[in-house]
Coordinates of C-alpha atoms in Angstrom, one line a residue:
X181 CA 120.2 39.0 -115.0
X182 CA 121.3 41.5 -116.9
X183 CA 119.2 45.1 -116.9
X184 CA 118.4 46.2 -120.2
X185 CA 116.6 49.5 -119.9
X186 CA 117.7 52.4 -121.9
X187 CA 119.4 55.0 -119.6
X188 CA 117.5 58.0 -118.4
X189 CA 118.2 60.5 -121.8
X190 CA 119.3 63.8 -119.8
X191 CA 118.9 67.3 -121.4
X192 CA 122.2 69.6 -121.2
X193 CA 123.2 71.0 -117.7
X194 CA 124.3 74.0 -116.9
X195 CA 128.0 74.3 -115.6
X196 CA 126.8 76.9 -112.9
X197 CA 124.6 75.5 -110.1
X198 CA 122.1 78.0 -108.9
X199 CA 118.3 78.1 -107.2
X200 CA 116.5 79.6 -109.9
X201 CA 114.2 82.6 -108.7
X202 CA 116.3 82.7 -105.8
X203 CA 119.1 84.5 -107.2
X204 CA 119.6 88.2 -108.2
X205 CA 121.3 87.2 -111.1
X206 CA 118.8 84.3 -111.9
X207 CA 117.4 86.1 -115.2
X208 CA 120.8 86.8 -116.7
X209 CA 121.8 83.2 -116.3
X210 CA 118.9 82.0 -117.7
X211 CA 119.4 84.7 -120.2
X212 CA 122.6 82.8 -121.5
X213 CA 121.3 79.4 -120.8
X214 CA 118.7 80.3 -123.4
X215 CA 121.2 81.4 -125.7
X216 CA 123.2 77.9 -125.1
X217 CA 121.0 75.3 -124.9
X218 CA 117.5 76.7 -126.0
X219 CA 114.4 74.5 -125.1
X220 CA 115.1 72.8 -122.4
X221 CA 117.8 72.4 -119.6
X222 CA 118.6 71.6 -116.5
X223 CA 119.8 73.5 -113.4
X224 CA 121.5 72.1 -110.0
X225 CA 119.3 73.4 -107.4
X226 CA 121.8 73.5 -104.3
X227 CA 119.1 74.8 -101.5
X228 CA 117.2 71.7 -102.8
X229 CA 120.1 69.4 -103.6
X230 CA 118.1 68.6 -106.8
X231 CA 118.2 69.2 -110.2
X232 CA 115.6 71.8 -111.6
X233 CA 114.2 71.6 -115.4
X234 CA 113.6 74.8 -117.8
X235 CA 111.6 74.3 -120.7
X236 CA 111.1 77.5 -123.6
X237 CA 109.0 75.9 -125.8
X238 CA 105.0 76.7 -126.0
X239 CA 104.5 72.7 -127.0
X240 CA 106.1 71.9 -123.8
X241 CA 104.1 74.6 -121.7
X242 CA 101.3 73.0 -123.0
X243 CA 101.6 70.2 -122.0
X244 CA 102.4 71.6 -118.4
X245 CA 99.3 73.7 -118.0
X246 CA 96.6 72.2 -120.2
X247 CA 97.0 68.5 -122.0
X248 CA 99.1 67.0 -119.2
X249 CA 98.2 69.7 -115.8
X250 CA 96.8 66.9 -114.0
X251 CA 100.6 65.4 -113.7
X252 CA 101.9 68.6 -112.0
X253 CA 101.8 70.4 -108.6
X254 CA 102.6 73.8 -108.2
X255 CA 106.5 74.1 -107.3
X256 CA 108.9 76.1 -105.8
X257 CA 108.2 79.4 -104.4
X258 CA 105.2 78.8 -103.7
X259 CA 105.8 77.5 -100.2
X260 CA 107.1 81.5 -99.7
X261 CA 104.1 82.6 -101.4
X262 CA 101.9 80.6 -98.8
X263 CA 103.1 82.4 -95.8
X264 CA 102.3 85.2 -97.4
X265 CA 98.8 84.7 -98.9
X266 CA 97.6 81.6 -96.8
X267 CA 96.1 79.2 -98.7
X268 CA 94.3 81.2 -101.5
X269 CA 93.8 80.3 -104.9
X270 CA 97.1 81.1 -106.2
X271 CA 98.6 77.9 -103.8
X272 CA 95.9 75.7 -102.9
X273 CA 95.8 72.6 -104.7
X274 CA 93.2 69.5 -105.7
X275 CA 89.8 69.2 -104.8
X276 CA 89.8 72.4 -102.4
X277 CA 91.6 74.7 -105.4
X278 CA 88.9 73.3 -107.4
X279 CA 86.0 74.4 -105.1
X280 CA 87.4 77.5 -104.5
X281 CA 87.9 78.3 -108.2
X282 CA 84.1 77.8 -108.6
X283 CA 83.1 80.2 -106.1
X284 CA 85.5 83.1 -106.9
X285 CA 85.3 83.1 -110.6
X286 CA 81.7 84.1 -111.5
X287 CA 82.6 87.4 -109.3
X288 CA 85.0 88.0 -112.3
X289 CA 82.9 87.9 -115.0
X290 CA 82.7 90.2 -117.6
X291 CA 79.5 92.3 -116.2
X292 CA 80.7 92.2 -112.3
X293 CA 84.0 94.0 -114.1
X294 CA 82.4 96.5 -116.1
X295 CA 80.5 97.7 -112.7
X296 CA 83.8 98.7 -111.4
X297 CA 83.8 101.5 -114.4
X298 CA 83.0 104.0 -112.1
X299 CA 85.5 103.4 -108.9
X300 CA 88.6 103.1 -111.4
X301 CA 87.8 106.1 -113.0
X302 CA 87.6 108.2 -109.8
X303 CA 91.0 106.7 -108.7
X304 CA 92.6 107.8 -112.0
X305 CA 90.7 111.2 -111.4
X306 CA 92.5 111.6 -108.0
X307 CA 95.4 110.5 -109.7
X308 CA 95.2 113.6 -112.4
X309 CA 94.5 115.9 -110.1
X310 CA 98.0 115.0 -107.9
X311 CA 99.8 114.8 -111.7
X312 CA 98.1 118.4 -112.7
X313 CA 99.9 120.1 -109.4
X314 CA 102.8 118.4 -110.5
X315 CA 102.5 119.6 -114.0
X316 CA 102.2 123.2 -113.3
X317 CA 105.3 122.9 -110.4
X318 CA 107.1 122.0 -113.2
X319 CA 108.4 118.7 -110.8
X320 CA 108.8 114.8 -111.7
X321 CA 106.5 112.6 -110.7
X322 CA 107.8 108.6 -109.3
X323 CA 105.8 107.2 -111.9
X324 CA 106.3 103.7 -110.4
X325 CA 105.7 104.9 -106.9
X326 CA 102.5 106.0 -108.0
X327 CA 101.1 103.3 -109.9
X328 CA 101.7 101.2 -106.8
X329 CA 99.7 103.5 -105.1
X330 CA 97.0 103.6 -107.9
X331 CA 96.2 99.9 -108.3
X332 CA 96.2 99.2 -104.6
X333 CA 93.5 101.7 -104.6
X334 CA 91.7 100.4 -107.0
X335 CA 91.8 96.6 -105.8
X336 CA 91.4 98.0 -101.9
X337 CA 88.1 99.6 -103.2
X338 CA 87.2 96.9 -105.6
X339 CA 87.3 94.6 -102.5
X340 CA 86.5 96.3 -99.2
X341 CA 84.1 99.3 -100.8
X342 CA 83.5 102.4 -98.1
X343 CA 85.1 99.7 -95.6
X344 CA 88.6 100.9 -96.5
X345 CA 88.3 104.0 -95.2
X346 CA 86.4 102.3 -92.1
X347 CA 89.7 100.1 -91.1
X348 CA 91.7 103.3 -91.7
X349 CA 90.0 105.5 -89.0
X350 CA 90.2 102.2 -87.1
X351 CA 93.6 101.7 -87.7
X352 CA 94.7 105.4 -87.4
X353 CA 96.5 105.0 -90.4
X354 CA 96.1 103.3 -93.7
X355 CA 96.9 99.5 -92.5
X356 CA 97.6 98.5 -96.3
X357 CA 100.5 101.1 -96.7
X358 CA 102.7 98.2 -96.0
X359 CA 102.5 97.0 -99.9
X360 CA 103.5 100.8 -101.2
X361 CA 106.4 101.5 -98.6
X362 CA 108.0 98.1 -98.2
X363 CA 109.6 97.4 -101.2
X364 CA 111.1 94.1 -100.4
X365 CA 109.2 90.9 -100.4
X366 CA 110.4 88.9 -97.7
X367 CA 110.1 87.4 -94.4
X368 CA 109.6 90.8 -92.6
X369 CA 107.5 91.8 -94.6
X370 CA 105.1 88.5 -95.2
X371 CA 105.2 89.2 -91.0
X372 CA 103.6 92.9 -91.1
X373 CA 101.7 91.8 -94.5
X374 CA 99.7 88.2 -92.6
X375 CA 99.2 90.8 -89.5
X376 CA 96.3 92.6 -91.8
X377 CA 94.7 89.1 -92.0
X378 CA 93.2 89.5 -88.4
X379 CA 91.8 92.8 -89.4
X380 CA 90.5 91.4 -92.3
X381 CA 88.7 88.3 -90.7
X382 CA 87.4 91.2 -88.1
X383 CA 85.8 92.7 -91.1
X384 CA 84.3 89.6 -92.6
X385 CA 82.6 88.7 -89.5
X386 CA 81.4 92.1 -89.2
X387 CA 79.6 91.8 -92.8
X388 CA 78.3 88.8 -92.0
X389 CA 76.5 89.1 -89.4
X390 CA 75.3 92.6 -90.2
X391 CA 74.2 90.4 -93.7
X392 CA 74.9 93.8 -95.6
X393 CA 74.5 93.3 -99.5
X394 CA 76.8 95.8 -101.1
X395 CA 79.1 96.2 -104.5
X396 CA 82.5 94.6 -103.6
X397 CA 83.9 91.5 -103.3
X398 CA 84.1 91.0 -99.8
X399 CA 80.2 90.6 -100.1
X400 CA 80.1 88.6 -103.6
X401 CA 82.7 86.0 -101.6
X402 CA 80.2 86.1 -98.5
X403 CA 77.3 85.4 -100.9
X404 CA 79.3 82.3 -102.7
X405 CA 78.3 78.9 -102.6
X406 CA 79.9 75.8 -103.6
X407 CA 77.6 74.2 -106.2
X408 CA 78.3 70.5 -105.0
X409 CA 77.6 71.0 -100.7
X410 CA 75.9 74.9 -100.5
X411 CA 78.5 75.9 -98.1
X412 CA 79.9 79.1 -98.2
X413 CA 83.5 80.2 -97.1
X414 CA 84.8 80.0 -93.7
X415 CA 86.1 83.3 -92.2
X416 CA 89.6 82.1 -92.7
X417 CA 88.7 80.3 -96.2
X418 CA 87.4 84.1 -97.6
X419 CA 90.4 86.2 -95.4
X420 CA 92.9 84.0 -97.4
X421 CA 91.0 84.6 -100.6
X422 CA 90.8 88.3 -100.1
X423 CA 94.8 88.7 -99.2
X424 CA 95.5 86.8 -102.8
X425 CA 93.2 89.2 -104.5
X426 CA 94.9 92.7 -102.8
X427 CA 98.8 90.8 -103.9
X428 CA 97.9 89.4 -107.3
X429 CA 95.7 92.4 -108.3
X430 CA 98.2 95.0 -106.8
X431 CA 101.4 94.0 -108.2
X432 CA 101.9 92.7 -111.3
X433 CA 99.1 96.1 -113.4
X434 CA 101.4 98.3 -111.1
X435 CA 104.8 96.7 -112.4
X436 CA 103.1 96.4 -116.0
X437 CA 101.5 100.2 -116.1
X438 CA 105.4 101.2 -114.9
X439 CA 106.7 99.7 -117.8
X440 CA 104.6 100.9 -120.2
X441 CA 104.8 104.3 -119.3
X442 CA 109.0 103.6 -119.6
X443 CA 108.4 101.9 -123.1
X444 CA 106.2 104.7 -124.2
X445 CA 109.0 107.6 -123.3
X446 CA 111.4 105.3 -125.9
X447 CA 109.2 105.0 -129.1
X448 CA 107.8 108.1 -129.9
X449 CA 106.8 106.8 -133.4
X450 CA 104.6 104.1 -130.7
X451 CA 103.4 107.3 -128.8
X452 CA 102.2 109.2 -131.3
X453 CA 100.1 106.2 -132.9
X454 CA 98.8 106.0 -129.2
X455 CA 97.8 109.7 -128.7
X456 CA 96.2 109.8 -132.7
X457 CA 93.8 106.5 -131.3
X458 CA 93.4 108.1 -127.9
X459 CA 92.5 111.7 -129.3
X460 CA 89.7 110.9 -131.7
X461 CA 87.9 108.2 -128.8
X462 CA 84.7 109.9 -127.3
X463 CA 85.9 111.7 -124.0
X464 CA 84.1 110.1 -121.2
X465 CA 84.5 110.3 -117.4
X466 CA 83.6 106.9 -117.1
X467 CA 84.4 105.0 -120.4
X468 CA 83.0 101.5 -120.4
X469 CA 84.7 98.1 -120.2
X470 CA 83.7 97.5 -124.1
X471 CA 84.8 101.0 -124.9
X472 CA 88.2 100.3 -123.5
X473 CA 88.5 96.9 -125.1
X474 CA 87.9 99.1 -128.6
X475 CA 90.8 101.0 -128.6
X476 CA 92.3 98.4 -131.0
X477 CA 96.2 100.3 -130.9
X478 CA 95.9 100.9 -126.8
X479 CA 95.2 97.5 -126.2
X480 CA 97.9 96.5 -128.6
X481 CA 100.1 98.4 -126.6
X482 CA 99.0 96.7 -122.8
X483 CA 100.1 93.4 -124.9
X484 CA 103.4 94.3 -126.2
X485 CA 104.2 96.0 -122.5
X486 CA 103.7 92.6 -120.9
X487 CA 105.4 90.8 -123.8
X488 CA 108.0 92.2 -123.2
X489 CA 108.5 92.9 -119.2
X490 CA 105.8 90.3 -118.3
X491 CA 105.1 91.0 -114.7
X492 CA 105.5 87.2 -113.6
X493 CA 108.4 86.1 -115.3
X494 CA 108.9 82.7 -113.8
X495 CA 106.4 79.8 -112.9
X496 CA 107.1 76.6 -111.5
X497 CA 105.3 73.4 -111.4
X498 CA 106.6 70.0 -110.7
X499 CA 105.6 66.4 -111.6
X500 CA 104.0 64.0 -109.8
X501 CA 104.6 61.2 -112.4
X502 CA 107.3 60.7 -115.3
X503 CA 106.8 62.9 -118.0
X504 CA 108.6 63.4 -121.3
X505 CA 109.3 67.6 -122.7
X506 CA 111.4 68.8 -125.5
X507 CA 111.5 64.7 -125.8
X508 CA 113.5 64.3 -122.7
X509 CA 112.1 62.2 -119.9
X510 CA 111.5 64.2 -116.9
X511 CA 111.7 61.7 -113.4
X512 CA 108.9 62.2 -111.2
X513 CA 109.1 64.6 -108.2
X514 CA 111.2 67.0 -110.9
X515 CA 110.4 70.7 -110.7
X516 CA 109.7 72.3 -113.8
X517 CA 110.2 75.3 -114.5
X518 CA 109.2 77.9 -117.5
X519 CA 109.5 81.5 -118.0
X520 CA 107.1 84.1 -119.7
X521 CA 109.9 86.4 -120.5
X522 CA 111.5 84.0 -122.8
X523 CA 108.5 82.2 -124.2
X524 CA 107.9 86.0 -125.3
X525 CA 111.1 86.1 -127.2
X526 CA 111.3 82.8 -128.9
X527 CA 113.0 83.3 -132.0
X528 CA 110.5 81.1 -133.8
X529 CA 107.4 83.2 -133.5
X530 CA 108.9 86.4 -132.8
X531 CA 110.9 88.1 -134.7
X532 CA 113.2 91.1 -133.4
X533 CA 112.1 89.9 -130.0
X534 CA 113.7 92.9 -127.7
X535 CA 111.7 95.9 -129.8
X536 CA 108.7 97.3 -128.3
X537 CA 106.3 96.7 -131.8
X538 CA 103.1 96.7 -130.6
X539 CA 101.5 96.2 -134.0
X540 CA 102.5 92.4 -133.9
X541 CA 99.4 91.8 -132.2
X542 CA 97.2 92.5 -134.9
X543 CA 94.8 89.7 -135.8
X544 CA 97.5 88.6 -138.7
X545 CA 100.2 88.3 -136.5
X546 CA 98.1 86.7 -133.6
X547 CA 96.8 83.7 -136.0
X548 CA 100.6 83.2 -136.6
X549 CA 101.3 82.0 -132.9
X550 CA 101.0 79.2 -130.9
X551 CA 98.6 80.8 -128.3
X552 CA 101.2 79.8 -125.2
X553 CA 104.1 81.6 -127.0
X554 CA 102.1 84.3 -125.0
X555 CA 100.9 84.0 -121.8
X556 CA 101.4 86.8 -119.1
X557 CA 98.2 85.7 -117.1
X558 CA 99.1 82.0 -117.5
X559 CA 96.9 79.6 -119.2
X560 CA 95.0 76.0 -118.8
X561 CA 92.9 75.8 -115.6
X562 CA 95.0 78.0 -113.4
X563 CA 94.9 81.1 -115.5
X564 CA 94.5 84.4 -114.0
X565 CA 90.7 84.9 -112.7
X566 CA 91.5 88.8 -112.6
X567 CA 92.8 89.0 -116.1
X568 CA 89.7 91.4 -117.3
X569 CA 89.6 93.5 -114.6
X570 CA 93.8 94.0 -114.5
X571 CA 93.1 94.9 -118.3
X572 CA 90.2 97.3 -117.8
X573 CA 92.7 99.0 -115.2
X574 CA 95.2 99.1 -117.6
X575 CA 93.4 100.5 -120.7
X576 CA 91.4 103.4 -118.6
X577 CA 94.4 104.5 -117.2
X578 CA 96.1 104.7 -120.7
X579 CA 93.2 106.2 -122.1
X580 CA 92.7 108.9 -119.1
X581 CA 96.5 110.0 -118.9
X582 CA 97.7 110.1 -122.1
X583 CA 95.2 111.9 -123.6
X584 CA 96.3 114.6 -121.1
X585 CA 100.0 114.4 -121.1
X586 CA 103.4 112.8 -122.4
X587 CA 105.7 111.3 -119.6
X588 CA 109.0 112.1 -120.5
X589 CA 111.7 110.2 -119.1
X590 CA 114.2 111.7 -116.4
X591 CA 117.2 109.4 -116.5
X592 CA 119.8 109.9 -113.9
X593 CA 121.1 106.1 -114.3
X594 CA 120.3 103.3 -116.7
X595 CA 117.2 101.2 -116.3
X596 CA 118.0 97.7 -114.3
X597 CA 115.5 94.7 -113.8
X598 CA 114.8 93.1 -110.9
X599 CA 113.6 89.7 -111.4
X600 CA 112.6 88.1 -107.9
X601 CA 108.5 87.0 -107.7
X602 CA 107.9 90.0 -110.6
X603 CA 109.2 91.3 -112.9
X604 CA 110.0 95.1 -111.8
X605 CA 112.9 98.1 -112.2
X606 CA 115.5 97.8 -110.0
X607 CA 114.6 101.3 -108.7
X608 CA 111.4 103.6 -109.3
X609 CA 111.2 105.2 -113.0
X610 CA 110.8 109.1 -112.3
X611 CA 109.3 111.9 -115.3
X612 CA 108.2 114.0 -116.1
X613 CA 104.4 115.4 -117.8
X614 CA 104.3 117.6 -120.9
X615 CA 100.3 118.7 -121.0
X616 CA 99.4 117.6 -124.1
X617 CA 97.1 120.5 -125.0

């Protein structure tokens, strides 16, 4: 009997085999990939001895993340990510993702975040007063250095309250230095990074049976229930939870405040449309969430920053059954992957894709889209649970700093990316401030 199915309809292949994500060079070969073959391609994986897919096109992410998700797994890297995190939100999968979703999100919500006014202004504060001394010196200031050291004290505070400085004296030292002064993100340091978890679960414990009720998220996660059963976390369930929050909510507003500070020094005509918004804003210590979120031209800004550097550049999923994209059949078991950073540049919805315009996100331009030509907190059920407060971070520090000073670039080489699990420079951005006033 003869077999009379249609062969499997393959989209082009790159002539390069490489692990994508993996590589150094990965974004620069996608780069040209992109460039060759546009919406979708696929990759020989050799550390998997399988063949990867890319797809660019917001129909096909789509269908990944929302119409389809319930076809795809989270892929590759992930496995990495779980030694790191344990099995937070960010990797769990099915029903126990699903549960833990449901407890965690409501602590996001839109009046928990605005409470947190107050902490992130003091840490900008501190922040000011280290850029004032540096001001006057005359010196440069490692703006990237710093905004590392800015968000994790923010999110540190966010999530352990008057507790961080408890586990310091503890510790004799700051135990969470580990994710300003080790750069890298591998295997040495997921060691030192899981060895925080034990100190963490100490904490937990400690809250819970003291039954404390205070402003922070290690008590809103103690308080959760799951809807379905009443049962709250475990120890390990919440510790897991709580090493996600300090990564994802550390990272990716440091890497994206670093680059917008770096895209501001290059468009002064940008700038000075920030400063003119910034100047004529009431001048409060402690501007509110909804304050923030009216500085039409600052938020504009945050957008085009993580249009264009968006701080996770590459996601992966894979299927579990066959799926068609770009109107190729994808076998099941494929992984799939598809990356922010070009989705942002598409030549179909954005024009002159490498300048920093932040004006194309004016309501005109945003009704123009497809909404997943944009996504730098993902989309669908797995998008980002911390996307308000990130923003609110963002904007306040914008709105406190650059009312102040300009940052002026100090080149002593040219600006490189580094595209491994974000999207940062290759090495740390130094300026320095011009008081303003």
């Amino acid at each position: 009997m003869t077999d009379t199915a249609a062969p499997l309809r393959l989209p082009p292949e790159s002539d390069h085999p490489f692990d994508i994500g993996s590589t150094e060079d990965s974004l620069e070969r996608m780069r040209d990939l992109y460039a060759r073959f546009g919406d979708i391609y696929r990759v020989y994986a050799p550390g998997r001895q399988s063949y990867t897919y890319v797809v660019n096109h917001p129909d096909d992410v789509r269908r990944i993340l929302i119409t389809n998700n319930r076809n795809y797994t989270k892929g590759v890297g992930f496995d990495r990510i779980k030694i790191l995190l344990g099995n937070g939100i960010i990797v769990s999968e099915g029903e126990f993702w699903k549960r833990q979703r449901r407890m965690i999100q409501p602590t996001f919500h839109r009046k928990v975040v605005a409470r947190f006014g107050e902490l992130i202004a003091k840490s900008n504060d501190q922040l000011l007063a280290r850029w004032q001394a540096a001001a006057v010196a005359g010196a440069p200031i490692n703006v990237t250095d710093d905004m590392s050291i800015l968000t994790l004290e923010v999110v540190l505070r966010a999530i352990f309250g008057d507790d961080v400085d408890t586990m310091t004296r503890e510790a004799g030292e700051n135990p969470f230095a580990v994710l300003t002064e080790e750069p890298a993100r591998d295997l040495r340091f997921a060691y030192r990074f899981r060895k925080l978890a034990a100190m963490i679960g100490k904490l937990v414990d400690r809250r819970r049976e003291a039954g404390e009720d205070k402003f922070d998220y290690v008590s809103m996660l103690l308080a959760a229930r799951d809807k379905e059963t009443g049962a709250a976390m475990t120890t390990r369930e919440l510790t897991d939870e709580i090493t996600t929050l300090i990564i994802a909510g550390h990272e990716t507003t440091a890497s994206a405040l670093n680059w917008a500070w770096y895209l501001l020094s290059q468009n002064p005509e940008v700038e000075s449309r920030l400063h003119a918004e910034l100047d004529v804003a009431p001048d409060e210590a402690i501007p509110s969430l909804q304050g923030m979120e009216a500085l039409k031209f600052t938020n504009q800004v945050i957008q085009e920053t993580m249009r264009v550097y968006p701080p996770v550049w590459v996601i992966s999923r894979r299927t579990i059954e066959a799926d068609t994209l770009a109107g190729y059949e994808v076998p099941p078991g494929t992984d799939v992957f598809f990356s922010p950073y070009f989705l942002h540049r598409h030549p179909q919805f954005w024009q002159d894709a490498e300048a920093f315009q932040p004006e194309r996100f004016a309501a005109a331009g945003d009704a123009e889209r497809p909404k997943l030509a944009y996504l730098p907190f993902s989309a669908g059920p797995h998008h980002c649970v911390g996307e308000t407060l990130a923003v609110y971070e963002m904007l306040m520090h914008l709105y406190k700093v650059a009312r102040r000073y300009r940052l002026v670039f100090q080149p002593d080489e040219p600006v490189e990316l580094e595209a491994m699990i974000n999207l940062r420079t290759r090495r740390p951005l130094f300026m320095k401030l011009q008081p303003r006033s």
